[in-house]
mmCIF file of C-alpha atoms in Angstrom:
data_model
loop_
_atom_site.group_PDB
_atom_site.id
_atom_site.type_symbol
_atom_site.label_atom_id
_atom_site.label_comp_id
_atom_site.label_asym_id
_atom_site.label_seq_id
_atom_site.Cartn_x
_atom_site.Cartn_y
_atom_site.Cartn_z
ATOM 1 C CA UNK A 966 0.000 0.000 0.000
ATOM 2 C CA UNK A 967 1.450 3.134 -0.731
ATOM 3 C CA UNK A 968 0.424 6.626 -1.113
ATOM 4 C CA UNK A 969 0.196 6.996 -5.102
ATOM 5 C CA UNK A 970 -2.689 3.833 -4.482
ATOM 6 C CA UNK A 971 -4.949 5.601 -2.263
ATOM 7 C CA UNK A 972 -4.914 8.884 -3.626
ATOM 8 C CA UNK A 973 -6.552 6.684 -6.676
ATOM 9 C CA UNK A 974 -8.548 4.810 -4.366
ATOM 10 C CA UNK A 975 -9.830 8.214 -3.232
ATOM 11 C CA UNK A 976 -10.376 9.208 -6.601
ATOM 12 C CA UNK A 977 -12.230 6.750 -7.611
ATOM 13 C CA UNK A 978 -14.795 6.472 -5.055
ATOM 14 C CA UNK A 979 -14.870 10.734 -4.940
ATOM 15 C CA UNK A 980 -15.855 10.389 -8.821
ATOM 16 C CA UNK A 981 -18.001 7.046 -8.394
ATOM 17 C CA UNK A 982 -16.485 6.156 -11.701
ATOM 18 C CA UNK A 983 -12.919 4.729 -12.530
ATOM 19 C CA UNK A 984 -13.189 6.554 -15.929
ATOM 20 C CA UNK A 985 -14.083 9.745 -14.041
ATOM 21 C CA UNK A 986 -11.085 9.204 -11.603
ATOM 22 C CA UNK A 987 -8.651 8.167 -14.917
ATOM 23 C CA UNK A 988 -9.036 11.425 -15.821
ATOM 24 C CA UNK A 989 -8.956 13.551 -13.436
ATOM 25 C CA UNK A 990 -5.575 11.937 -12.211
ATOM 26 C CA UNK A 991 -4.242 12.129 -16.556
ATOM 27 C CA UNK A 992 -4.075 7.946 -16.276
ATOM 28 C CA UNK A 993 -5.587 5.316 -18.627
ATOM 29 C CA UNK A 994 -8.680 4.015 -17.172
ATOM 30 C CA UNK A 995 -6.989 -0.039 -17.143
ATOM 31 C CA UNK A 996 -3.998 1.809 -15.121
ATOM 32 C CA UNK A 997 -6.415 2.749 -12.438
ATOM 33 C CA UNK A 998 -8.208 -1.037 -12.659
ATOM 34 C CA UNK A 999 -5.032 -2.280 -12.216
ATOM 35 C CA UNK A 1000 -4.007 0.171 -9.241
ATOM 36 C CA UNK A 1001 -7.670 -0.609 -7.157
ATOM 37 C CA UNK A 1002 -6.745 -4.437 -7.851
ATOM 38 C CA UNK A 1003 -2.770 -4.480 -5.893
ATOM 39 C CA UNK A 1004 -4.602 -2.193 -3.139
ATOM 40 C CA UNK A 1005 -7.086 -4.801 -2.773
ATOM 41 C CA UNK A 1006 -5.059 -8.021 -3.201
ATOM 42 C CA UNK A 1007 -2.693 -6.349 -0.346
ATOM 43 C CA UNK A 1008 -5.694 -5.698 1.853
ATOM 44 C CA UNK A 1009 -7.457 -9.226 1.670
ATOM 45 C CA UNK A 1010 -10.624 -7.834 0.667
ATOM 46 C CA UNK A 1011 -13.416 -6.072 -2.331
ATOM 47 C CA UNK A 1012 -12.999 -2.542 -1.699
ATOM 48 C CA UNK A 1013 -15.139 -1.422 -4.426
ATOM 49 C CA UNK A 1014 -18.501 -2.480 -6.203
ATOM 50 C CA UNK A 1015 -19.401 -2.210 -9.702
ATOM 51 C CA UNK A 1016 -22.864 -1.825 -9.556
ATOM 52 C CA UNK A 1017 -24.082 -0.658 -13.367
ATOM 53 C CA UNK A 1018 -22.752 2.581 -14.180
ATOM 54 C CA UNK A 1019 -21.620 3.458 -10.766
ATOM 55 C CA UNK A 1020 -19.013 2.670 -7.999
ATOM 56 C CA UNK A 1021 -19.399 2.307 -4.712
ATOM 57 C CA UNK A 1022 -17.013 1.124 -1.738
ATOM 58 C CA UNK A 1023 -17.663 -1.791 0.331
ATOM 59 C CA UNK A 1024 -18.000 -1.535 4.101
ATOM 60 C CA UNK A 1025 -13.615 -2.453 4.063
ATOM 61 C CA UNK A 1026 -13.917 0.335 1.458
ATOM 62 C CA UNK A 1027 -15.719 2.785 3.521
ATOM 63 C CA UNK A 1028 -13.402 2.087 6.526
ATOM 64 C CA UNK A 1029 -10.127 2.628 4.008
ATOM 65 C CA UNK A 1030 -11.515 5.740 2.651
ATOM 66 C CA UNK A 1031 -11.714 6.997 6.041
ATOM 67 C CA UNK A 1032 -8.432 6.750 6.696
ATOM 68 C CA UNK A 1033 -6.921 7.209 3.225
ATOM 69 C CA UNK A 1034 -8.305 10.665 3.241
ATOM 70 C CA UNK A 1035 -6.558 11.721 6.956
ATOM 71 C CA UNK A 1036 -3.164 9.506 5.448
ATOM 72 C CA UNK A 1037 -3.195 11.963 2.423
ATOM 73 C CA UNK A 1038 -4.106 15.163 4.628
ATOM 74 C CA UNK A 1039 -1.313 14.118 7.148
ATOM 75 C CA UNK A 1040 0.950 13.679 4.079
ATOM 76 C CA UNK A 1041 0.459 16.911 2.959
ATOM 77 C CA UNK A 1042 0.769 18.776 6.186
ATOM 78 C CA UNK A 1043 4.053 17.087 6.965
ATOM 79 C CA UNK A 1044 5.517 18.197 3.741
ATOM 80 C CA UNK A 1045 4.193 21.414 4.174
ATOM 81 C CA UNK A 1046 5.878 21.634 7.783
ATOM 82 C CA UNK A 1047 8.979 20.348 6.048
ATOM 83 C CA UNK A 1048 9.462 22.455 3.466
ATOM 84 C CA UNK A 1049 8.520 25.759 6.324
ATOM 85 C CA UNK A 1050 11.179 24.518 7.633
ATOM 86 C CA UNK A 1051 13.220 24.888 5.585
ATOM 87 C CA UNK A 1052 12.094 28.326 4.807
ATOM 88 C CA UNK A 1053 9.728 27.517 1.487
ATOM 89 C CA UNK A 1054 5.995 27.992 1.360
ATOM 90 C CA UNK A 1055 5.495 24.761 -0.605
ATOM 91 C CA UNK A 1056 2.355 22.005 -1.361
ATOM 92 C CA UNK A 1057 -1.143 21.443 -2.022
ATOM 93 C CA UNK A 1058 -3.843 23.372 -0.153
ATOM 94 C CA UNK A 1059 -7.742 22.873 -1.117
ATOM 95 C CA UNK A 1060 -10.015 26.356 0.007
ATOM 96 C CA UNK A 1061 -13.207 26.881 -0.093
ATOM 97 C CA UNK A 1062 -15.723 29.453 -0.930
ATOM 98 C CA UNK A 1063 -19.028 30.338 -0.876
ATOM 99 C CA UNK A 1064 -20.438 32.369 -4.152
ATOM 100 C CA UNK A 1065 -19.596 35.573 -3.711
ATOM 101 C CA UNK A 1066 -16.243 35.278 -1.944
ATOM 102 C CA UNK A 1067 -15.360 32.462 -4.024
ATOM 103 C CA UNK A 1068 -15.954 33.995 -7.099
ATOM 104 C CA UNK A 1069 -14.993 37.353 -6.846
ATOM 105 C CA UNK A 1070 -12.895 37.681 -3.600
ATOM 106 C CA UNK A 1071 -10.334 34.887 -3.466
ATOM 107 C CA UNK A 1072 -9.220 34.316 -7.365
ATOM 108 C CA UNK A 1073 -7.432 37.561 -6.759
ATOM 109 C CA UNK A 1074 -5.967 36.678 -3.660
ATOM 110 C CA UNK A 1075 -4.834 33.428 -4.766
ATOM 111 C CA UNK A 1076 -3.044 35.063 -7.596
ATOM 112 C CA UNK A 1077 -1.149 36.915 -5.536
ATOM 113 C CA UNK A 1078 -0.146 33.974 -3.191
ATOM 114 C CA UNK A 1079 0.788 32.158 -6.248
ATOM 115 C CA UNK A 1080 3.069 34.483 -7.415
ATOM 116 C CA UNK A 1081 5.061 34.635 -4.092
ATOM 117 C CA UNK A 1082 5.081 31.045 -4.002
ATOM 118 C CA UNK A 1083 4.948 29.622 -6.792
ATOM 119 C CA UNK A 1084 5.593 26.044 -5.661
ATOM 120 C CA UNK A 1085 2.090 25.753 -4.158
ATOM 121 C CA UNK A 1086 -0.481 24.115 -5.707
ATOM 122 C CA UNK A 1087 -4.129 25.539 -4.548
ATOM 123 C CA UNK A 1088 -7.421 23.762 -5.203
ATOM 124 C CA UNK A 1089 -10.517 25.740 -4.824
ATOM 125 C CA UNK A 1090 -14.013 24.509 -4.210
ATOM 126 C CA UNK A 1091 -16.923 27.184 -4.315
ATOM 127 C CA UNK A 1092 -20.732 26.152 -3.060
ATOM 128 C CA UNK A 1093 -23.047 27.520 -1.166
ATOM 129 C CA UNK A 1094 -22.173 28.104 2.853
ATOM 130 C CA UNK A 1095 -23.783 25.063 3.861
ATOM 131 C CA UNK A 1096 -21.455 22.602 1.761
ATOM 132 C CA UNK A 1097 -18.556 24.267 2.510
ATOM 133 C CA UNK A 1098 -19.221 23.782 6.089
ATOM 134 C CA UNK A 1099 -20.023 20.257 5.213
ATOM 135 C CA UNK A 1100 -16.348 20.360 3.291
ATOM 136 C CA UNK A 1101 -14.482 21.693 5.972
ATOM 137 C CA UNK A 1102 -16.150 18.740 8.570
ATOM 138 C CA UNK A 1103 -15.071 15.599 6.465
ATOM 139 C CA UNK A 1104 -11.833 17.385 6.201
ATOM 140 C CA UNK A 1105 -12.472 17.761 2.126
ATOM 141 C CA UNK A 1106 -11.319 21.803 2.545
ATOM 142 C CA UNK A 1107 -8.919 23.097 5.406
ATOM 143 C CA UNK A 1108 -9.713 26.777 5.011
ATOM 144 C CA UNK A 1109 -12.321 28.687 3.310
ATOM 145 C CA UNK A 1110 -14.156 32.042 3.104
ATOM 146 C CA UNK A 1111 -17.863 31.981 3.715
ATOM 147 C CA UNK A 1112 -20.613 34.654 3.652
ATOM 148 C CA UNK A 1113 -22.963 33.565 6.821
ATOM 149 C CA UNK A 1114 -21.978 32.946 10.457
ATOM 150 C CA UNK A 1115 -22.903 29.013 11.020
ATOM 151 C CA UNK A 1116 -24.017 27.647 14.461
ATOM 152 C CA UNK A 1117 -22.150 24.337 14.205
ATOM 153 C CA UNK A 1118 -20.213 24.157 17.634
ATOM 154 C CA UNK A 1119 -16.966 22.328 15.021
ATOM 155 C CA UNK A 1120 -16.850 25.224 13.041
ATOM 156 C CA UNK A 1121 -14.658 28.523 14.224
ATOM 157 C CA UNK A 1122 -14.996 31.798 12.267
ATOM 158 C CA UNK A 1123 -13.363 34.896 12.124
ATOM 159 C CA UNK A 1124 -14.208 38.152 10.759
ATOM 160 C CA UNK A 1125 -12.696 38.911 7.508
ATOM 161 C CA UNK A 1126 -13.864 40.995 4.909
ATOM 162 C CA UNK A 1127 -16.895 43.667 4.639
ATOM 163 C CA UNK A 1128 -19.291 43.237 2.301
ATOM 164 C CA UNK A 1129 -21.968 45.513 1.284
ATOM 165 C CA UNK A 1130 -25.394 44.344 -0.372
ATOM 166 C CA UNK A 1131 -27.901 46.199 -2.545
ATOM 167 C CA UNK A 1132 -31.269 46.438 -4.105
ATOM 168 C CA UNK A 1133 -30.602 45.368 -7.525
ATOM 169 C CA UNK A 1134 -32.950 46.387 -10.479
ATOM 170 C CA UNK A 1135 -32.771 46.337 -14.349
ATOM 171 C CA UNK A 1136 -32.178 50.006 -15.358
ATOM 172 C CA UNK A 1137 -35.302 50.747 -17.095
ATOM 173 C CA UNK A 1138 -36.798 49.845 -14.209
ATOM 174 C CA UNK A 1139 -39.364 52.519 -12.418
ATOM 175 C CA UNK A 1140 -37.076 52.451 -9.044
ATOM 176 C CA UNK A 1141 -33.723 52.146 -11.113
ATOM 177 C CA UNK A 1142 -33.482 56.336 -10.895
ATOM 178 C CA UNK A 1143 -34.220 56.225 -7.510
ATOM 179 C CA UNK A 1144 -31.558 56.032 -4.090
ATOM 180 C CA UNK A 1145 -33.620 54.500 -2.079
ATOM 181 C CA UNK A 1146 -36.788 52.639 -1.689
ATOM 182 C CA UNK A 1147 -39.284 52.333 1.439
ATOM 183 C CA UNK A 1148 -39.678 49.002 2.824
ATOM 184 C CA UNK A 1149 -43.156 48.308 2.442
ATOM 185 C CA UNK A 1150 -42.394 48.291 -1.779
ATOM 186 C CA UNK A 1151 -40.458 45.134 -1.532
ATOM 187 C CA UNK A 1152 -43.931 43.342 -1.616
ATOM 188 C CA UNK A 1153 -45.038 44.836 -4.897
ATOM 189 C CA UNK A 1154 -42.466 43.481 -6.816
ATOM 190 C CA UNK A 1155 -41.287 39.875 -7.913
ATOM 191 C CA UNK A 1156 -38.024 39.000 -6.124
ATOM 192 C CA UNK A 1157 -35.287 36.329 -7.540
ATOM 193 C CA UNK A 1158 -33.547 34.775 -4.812
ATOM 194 C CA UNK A 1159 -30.992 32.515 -3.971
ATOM 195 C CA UNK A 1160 -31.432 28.894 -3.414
ATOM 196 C CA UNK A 1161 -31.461 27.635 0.367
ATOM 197 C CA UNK A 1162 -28.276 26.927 2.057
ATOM 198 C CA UNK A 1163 -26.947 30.245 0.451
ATOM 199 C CA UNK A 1164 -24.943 32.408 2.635
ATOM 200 C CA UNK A 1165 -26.269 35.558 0.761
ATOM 201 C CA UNK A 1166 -29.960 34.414 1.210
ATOM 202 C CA UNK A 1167 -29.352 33.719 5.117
ATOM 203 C CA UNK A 1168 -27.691 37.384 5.248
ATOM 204 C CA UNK A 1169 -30.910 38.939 3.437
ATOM 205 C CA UNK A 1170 -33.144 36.896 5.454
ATOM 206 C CA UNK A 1171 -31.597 38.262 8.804
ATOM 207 C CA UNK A 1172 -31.571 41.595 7.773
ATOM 208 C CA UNK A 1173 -35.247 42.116 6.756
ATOM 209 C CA UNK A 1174 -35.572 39.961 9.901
ATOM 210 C CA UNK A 1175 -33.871 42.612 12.130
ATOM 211 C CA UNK A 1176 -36.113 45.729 10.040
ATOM 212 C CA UNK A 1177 -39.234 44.268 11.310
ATOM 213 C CA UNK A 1178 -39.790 42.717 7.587
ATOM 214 C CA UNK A 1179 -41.125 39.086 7.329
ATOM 215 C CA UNK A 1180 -39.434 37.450 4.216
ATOM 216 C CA UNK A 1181 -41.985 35.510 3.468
ATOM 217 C CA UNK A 1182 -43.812 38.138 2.449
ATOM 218 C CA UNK A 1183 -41.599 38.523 -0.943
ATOM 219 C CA UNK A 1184 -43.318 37.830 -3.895
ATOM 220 C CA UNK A 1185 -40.380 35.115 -5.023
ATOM 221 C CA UNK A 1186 -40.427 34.937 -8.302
ATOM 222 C CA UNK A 1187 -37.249 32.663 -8.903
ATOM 223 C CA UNK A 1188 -35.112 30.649 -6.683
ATOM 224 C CA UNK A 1189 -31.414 30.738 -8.866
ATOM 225 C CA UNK A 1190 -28.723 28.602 -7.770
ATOM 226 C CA UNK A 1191 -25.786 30.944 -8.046
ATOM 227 C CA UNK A 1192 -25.418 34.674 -8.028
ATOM 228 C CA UNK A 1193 -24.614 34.803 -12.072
ATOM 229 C CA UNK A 1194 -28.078 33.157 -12.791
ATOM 230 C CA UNK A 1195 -29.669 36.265 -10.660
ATOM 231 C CA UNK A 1196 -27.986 38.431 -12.512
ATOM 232 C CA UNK A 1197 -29.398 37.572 -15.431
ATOM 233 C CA UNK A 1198 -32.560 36.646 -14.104
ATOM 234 C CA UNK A 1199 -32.678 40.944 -13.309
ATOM 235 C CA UNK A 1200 -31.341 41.823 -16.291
ATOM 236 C CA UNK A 1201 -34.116 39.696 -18.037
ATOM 237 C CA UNK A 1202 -36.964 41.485 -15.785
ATOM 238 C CA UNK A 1203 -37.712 38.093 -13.783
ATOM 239 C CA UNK A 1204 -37.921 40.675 -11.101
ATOM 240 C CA UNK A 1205 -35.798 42.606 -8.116
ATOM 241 C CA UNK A 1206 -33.021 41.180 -6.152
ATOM 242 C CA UNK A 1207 -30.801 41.894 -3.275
ATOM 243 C CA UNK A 1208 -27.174 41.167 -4.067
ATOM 244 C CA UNK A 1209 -23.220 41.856 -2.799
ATOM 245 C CA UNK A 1210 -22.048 44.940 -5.294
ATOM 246 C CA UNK A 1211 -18.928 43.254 -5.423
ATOM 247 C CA UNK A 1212 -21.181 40.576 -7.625
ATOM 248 C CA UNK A 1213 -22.529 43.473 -10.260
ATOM 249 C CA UNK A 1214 -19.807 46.178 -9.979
ATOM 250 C CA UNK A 1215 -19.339 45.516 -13.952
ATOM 251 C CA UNK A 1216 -23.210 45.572 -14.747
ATOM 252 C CA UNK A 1217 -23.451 49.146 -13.108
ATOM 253 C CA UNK A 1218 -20.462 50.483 -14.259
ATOM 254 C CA UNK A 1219 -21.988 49.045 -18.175
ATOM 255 C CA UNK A 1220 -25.604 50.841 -16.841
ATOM 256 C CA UNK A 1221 -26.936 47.048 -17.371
ATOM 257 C CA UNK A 1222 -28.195 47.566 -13.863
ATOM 258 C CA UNK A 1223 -28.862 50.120 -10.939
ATOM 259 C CA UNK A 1224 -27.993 49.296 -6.935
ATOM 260 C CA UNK A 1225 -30.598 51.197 -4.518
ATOM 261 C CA UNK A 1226 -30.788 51.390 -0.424
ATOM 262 C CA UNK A 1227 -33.849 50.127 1.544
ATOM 263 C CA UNK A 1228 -34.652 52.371 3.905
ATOM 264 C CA UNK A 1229 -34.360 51.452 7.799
ATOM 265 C CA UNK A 1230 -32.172 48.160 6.178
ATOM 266 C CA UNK A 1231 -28.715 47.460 7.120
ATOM 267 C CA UNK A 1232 -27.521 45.019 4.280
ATOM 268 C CA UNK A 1233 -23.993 45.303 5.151
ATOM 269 C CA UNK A 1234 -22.442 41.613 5.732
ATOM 270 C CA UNK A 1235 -19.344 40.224 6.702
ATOM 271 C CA UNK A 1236 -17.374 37.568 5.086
ATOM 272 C CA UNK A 1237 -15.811 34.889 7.281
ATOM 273 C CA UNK A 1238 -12.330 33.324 7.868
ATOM 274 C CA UNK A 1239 -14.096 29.513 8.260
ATOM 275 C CA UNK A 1240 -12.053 26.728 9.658
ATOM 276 C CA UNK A 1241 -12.585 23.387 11.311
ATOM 277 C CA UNK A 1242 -11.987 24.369 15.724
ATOM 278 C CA UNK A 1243 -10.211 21.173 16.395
ATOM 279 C CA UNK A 1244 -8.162 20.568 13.714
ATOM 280 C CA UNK A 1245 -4.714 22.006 13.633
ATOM 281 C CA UNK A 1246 -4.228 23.906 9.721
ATOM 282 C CA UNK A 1247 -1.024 23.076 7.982
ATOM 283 C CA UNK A 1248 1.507 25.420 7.951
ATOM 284 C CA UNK A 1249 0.555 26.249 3.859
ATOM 285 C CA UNK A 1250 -3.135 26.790 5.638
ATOM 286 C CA UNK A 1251 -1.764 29.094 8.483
ATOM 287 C CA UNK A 1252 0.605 31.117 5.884
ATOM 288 C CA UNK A 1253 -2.521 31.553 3.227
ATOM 289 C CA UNK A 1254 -4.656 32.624 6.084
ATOM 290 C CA UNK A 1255 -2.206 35.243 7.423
ATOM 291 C CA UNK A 1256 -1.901 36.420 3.648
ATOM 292 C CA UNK A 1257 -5.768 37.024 3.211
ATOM 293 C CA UNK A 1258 -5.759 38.787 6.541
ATOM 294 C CA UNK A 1259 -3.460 41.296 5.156
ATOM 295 C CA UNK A 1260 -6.146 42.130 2.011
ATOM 296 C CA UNK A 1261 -7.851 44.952 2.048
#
């Protein structure tokens, strides 16, 4: 058993497909077959099932993909440590993000880290809040930026970023002149929003919450599952939304689309430093987070 033979062990039963796992790995799909059959013969039992289309472990499998994954996360902080040591930022770290800090925060960010280190290979996973919580407690992501605060007792988060959120309209709308908007005209109009489990939607939620507003009471016209589909789902005239300007900075700037206040609504949010509390981060982990701590 070595380490090359559960990282396609791993692979396989990630992708539920040895074809899937052949390629995302750049081997032939018999190399992999071949791979899954020494890890077995050396273990004395099926790991895997080949039920139709899909692949499944076994209950040996299930207890070796347990610990494959922390025997590959151990592996990778210890040559992390090692090469600190030695005074090199070098290995493989997997983030995570939710929508809007993962798709318009941390590309940037990660840029920059790559260019100071250039030996460092970063993986980034973007879902809603809820999955990357879900990440981050199988031990799938080490570190991530999310845009909710999460109640799970394993889950520790820190302050990070500001992030401000708007009324969003189409600009031939009849509000798109306007600053601001009462309240009480939410209800008139239809409202795309975001699909649950979204940090932005928990954010909106809580702030119409704390306005004396019952969500419920929008008119939802839509439910989009990512912030580029509500976009266009305003732009189209599906209806209103309320979204992170960071997400349509290039639509107003084009005059695709006008951002107005609510009055008596505080839609500012903050963006979140998420980590697993008892898990110790790598030293890669520790030196990433330091370096997004230092972004404005």
């Amino acid at each position: 058993m070595d380490f090359w033979q559960l990282t396609i062990f791993c692979k396989v039963i990630e992708h539920k497909s040895f074809s899937r796992a052949a390629e995302a790995i750049y081997l032939s799909q018999p190399t992999v077959s071949s791979h899954i059959k020494d890890l077995e013969e050396h273990c004395g039992f099926r790991l895997l099932d080949r039920l139709g289309k899909e692949v499944l472990p076994t209950k040996a499998g299930e207890l070796l993909f347990s610990y494959a994954k922390r025997i590959l996360a151990l592996r990778d902080e210890t040559e992390s440590a090692l090469s600190q040591f030695r005074g090199i930022t070098k290995g493989a770290l997997t983030l995570g993000g939710s929508t809007i800090p993962g798709g318009y925060i941390l590309p940037e960010v990660i840029g920059r880290f790559a260019k100071a280190h250039p030996a460092v290979q970063i993986s980034l996973i973007i879902r809603d809040t809820r999955d990357i919580a879900d990440g981050i407690l199988n031990g799938d992501v080490e570190l991530a930026v999310t845009g909710a605060p999460l109640a799970d007792p394993a889950i520790l988060q820190e302050p990070l970023f500001e992030d401000d959120m708007r009324l969003i309209v189409p600009t031939g709308h009849p509000w798109a002149k306007r600053k601001s908007i009462p309240l009480e005209m939410l209800k008139s109009e239809p409202f795309v929003t975001r699909e649950e489990g979204s940090g932005t939607l928990k954010s909106i939620d809580q702030s119409l919450t704390d306005a004396g507003f019952d969500p419920s009471d929008l008119k939802i016209s839509a439910r989009m599952g990512n912030t580029v589909s509500v976009c266009e789902a305003v732009k189209c005239g599906v209806g209103v939304s309320i979204l992170s300007t960071r997400a349509v900075d290039r639509d107003i700037q084009s005059g695709l689309l006008a951002a107005i206040s609510i009055e008596g609504v505080d839609l500012k949010r903050s963006f979140y430093l998420t980590r697993h509390k008892k898990r110790t981060l790598s030293p890669l982990a520790e030196a990433f987070a330091a370096f997004l701590k230092q972004t404005d």
